[in-house]
Short mmCIF file of N, CA and C in Angstrom, two decimals:
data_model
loop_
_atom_site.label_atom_id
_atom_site.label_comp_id
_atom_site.label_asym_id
_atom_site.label_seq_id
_atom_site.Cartn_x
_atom_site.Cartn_y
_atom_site.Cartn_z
N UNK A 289 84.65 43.24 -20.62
CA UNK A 289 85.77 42.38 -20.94
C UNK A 289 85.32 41.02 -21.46
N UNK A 290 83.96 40.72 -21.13
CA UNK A 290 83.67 39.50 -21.95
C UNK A 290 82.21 40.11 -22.50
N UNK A 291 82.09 39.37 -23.90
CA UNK A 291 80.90 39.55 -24.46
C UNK A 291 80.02 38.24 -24.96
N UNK A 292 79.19 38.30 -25.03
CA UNK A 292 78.36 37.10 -25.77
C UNK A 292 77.49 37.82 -26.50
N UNK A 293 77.48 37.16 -28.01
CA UNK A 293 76.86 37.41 -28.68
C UNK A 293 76.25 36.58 -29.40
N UNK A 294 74.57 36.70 -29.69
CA UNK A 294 73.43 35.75 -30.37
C UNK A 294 73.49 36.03 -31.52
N UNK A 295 72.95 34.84 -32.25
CA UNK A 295 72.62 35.00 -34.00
C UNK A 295 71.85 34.09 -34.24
N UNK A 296 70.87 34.56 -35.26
CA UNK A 296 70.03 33.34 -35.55
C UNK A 296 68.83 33.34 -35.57
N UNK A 297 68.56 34.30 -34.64
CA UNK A 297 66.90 34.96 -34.78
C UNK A 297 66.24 35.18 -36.24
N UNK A 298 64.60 34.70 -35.89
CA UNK A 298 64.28 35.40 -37.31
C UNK A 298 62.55 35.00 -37.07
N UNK A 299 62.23 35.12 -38.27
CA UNK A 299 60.38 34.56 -38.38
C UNK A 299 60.36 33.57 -39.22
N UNK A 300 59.40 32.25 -38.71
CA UNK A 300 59.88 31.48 -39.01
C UNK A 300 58.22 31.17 -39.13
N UNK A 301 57.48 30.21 -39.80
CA UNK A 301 56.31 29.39 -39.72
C UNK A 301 56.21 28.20 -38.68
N UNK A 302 55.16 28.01 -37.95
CA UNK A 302 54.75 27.00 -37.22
C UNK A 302 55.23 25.65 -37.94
N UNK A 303 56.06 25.01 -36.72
CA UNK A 303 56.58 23.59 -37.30
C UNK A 303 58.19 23.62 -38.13
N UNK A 304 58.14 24.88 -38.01
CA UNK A 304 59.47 25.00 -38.93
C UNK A 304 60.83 25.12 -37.73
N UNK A 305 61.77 25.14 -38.40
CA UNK A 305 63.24 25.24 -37.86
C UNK A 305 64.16 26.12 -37.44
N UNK A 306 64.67 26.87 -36.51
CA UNK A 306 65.64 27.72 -36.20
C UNK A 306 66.74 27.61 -35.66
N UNK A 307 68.16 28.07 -36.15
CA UNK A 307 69.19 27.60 -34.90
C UNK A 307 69.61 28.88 -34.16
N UNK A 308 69.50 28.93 -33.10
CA UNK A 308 70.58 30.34 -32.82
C UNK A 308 72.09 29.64 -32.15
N UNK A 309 72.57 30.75 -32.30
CA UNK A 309 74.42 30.65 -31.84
C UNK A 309 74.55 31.65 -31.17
N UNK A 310 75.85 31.59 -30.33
CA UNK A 310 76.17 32.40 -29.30
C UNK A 310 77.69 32.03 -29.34
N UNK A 311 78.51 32.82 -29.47
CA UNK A 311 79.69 32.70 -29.28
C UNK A 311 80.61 33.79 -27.63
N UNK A 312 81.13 33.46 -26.89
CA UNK A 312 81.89 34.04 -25.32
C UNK A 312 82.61 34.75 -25.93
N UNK A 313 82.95 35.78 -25.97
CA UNK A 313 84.84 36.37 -26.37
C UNK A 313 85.15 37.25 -24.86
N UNK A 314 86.32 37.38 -25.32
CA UNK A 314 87.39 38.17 -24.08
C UNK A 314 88.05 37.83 -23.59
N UNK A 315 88.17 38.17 -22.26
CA UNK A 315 89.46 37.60 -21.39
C UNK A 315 88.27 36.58 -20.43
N UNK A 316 88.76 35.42 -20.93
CA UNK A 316 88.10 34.07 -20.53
C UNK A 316 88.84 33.17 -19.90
N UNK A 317 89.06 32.11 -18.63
CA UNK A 317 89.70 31.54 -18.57
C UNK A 317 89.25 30.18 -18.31
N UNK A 318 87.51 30.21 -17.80
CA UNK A 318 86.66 29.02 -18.15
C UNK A 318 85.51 29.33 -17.91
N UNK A 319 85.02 28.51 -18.40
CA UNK A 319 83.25 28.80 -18.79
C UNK A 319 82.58 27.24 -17.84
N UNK A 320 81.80 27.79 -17.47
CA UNK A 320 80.80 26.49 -16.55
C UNK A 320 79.69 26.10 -17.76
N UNK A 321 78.61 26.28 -16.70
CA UNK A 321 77.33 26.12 -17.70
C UNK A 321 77.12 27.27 -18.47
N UNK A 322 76.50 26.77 -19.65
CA UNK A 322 75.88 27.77 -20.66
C UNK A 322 74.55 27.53 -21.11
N UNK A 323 73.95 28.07 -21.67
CA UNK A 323 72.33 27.97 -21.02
C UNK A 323 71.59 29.33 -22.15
N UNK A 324 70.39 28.67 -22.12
CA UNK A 324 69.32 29.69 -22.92
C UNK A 324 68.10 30.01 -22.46
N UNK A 325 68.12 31.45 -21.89
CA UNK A 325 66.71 31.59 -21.20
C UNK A 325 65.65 32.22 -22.66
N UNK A 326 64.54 32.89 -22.42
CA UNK A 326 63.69 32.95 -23.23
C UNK A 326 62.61 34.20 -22.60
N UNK A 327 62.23 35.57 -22.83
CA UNK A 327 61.23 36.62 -22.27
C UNK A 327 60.43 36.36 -23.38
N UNK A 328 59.23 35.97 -23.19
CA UNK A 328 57.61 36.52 -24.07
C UNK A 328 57.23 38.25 -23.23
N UNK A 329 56.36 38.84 -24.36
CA UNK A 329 56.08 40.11 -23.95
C UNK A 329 54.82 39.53 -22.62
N UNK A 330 55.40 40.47 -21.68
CA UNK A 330 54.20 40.49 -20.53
C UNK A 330 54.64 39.04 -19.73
N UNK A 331 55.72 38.57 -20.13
CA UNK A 331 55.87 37.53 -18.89
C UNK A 331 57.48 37.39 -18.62
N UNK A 332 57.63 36.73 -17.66
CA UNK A 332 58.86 36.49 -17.17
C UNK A 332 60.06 35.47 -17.83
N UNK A 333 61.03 36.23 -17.90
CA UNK A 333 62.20 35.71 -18.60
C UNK A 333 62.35 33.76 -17.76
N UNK A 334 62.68 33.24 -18.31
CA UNK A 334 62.43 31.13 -18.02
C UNK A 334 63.91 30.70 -19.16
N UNK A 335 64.41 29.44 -18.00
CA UNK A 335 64.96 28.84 -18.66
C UNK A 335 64.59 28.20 -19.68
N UNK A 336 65.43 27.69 -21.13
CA UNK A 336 64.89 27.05 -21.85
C UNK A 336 65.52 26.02 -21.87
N UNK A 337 67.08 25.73 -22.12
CA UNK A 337 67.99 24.90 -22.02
C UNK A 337 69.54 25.19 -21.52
N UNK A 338 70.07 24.22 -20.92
CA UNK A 338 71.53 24.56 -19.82
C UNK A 338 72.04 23.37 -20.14
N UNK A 339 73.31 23.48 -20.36
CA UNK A 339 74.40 22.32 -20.86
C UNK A 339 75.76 22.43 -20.21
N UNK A 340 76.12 21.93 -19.45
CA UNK A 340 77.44 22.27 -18.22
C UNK A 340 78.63 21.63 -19.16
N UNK A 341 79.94 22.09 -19.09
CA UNK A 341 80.96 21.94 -19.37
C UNK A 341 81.36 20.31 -19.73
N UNK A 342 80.69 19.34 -19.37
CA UNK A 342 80.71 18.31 -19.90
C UNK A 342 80.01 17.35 -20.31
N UNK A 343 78.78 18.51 -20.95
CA UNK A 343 77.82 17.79 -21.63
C UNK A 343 76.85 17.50 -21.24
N UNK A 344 76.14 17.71 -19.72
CA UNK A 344 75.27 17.40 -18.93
C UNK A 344 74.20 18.20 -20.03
N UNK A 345 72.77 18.08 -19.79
CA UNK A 345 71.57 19.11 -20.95
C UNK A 345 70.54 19.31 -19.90
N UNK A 346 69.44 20.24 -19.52
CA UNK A 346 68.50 20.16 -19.45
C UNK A 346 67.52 20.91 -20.07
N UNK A 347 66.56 20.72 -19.82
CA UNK A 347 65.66 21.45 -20.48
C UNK A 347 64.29 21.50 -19.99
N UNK A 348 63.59 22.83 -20.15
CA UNK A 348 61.89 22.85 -19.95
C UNK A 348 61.06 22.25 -20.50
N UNK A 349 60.04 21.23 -19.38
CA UNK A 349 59.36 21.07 -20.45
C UNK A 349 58.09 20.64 -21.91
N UNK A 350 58.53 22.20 -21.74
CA UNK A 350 57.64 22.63 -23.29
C UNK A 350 58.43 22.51 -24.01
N UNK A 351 59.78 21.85 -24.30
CA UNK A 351 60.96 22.44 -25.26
C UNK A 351 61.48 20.88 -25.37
N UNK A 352 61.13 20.43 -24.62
CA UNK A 352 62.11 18.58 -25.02
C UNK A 352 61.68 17.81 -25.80
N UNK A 353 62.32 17.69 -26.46
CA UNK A 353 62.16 16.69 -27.96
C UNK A 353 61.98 17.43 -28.88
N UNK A 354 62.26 18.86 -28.58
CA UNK A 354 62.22 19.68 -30.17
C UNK A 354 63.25 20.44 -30.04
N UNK A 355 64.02 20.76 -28.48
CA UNK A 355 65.04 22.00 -29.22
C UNK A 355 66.71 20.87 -28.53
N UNK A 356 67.51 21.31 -28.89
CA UNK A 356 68.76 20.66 -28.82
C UNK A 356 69.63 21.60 -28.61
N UNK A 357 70.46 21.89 -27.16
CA UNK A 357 71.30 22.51 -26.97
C UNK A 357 72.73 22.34 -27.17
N UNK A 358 73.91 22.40 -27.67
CA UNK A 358 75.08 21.56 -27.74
C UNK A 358 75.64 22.89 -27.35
N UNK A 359 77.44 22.64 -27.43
CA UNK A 359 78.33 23.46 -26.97
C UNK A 359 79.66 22.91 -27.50
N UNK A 360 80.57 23.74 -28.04
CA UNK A 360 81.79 23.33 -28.71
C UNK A 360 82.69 24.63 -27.78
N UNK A 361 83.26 23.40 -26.70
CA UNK A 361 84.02 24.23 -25.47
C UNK A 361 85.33 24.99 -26.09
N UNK A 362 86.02 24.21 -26.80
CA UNK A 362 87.33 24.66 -27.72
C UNK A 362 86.93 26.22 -28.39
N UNK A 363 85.60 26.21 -28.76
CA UNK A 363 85.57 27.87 -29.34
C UNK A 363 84.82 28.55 -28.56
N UNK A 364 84.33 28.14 -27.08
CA UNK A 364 82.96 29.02 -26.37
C UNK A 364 82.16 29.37 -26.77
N UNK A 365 81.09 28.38 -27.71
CA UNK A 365 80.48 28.92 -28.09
C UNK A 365 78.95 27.57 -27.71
N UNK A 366 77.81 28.06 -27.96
CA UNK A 366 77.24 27.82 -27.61
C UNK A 366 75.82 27.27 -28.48
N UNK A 367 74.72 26.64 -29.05
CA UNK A 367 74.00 26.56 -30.13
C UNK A 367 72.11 26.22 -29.42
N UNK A 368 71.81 26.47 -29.96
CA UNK A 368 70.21 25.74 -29.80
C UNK A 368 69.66 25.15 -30.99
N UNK A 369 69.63 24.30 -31.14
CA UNK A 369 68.64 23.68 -32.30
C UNK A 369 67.09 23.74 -31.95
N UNK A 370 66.18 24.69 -32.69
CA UNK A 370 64.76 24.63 -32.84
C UNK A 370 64.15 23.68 -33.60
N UNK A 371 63.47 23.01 -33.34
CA UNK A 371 62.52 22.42 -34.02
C UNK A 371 61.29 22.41 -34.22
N UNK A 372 60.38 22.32 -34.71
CA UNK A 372 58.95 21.50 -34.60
C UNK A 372 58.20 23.02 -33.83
N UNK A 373 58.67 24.08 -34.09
CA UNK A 373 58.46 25.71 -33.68
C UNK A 373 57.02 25.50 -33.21
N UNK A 374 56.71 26.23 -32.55
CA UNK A 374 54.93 26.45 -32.39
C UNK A 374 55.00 27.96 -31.77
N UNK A 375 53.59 28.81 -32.22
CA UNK A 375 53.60 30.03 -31.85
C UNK A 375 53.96 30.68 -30.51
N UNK A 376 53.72 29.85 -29.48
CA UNK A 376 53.83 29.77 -27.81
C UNK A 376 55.53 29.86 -27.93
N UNK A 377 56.70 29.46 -28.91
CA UNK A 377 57.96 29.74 -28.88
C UNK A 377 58.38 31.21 -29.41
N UNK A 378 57.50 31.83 -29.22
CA UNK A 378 57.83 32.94 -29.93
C UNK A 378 58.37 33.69 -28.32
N UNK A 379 59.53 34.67 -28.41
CA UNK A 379 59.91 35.06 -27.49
C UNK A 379 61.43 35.97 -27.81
N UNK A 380 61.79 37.32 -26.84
CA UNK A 380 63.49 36.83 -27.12
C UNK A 380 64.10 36.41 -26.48
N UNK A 381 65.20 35.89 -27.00
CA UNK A 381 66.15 34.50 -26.60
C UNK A 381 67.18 35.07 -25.81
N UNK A 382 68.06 34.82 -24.86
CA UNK A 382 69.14 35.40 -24.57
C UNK A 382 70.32 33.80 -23.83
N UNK A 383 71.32 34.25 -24.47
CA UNK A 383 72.40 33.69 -23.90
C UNK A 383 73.04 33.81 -22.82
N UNK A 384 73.39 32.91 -22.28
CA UNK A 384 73.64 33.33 -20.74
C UNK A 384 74.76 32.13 -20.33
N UNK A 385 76.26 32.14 -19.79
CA UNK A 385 77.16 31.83 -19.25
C UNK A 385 77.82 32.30 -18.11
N UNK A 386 78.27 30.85 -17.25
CA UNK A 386 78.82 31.11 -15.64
C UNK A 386 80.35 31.36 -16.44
N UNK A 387 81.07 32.63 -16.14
CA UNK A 387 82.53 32.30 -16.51
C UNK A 387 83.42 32.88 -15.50
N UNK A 388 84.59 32.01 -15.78
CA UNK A 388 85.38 32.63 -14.90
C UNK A 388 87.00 32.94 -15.41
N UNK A 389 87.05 34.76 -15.37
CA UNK A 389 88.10 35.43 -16.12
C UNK A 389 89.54 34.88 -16.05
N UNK A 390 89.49 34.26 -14.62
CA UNK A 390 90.65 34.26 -14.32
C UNK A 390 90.65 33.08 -13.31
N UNK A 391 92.01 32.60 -13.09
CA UNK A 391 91.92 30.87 -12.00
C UNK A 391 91.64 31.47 -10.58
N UNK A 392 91.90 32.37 -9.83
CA UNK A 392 91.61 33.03 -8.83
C UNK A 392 89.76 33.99 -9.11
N UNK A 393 89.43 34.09 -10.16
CA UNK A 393 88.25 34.94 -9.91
C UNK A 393 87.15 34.02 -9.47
N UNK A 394 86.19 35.03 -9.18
CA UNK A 394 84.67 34.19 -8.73
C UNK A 394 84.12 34.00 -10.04
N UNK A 395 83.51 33.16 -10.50
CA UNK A 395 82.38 32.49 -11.62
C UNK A 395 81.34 33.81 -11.22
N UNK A 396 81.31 34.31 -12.64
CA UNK A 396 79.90 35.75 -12.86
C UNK A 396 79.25 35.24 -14.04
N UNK A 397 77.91 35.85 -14.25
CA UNK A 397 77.16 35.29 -15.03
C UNK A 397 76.93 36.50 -16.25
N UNK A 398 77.00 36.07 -17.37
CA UNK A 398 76.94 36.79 -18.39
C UNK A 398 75.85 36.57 -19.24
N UNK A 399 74.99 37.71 -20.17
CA UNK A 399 74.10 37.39 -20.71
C UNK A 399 74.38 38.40 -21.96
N UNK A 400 73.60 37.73 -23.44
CA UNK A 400 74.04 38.37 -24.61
C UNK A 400 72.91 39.55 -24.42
N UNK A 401 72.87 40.03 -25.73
CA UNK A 401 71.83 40.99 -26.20
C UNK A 401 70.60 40.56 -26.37
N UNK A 402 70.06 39.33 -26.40
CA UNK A 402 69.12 38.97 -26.94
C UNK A 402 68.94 38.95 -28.49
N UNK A 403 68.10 37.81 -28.72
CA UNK A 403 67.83 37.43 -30.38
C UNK A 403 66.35 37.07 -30.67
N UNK A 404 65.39 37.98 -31.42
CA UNK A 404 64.21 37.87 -31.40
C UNK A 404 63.86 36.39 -32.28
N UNK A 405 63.11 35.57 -31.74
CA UNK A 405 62.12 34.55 -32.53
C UNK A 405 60.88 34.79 -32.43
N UNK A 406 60.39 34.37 -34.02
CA UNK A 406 59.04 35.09 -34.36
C UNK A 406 58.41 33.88 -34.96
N UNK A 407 57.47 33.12 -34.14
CA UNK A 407 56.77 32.29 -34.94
C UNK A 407 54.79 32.28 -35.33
N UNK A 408 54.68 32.51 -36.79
CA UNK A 408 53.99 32.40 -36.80
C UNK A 408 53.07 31.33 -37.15
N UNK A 409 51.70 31.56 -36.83
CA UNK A 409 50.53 30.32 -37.05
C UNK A 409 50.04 30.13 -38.03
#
């Protein structure tokens, strides 16, 4: 009943730029934090960046001062700005939101499909 879905993935050169997007759909009735974790092969899925419903940001970090998380609550949707890429960002990306369907439901956590980034050296 709810989906999230990534875009934006791709291969990109060291130092170069990527944005991914993520947009919530379904039966939504609010969204908390939204947030971008990150799996490299052979290691464990890690936050990258989390941005709460009114703008709060954080981030890991290996990732501050190059990637930029924002959020445009009116459409649920969600963004990362890449920057300044280095091969160690290579990973896939996944989207991930606290929502809650309904004014009575519990806050569940949702995660997209994942979106591959490929950076090379």
């Amino acid at each position: 009943q709810v989906q999230l879905v990534e875009s934006g993935g791709g291969l990109v050169q060291a130092g170069g730029s990527l944005r991914l997007s993520c947009a919530a759909s379904g039966r939504i009735f609010s969204i908390n934090s939204m947030g971008w974790y990150r799996q490299a092969p052979g290691k464990q899925r890690e936050l990258v960046a989390v941005i709460t419903s009114g703008g709060s940001t954080n981030y890991v970090d290996s990732v501050k001062g190059r990637f930029t998380i924002s959020r445009d609550n009116a459409k649920n949707t969600v963004a990362l700005q890449m920057n300044s890429l280095k091969p160690e960002d290579t990973a896939v990306y996944y989207c991930n939101a606290a929502i809650r369907q309904r004014l009575v439901s519990a806050w569940a956590n949702y995660w997209g499909q994942g979106t591959e980034v490929t950076v090379s050296s």
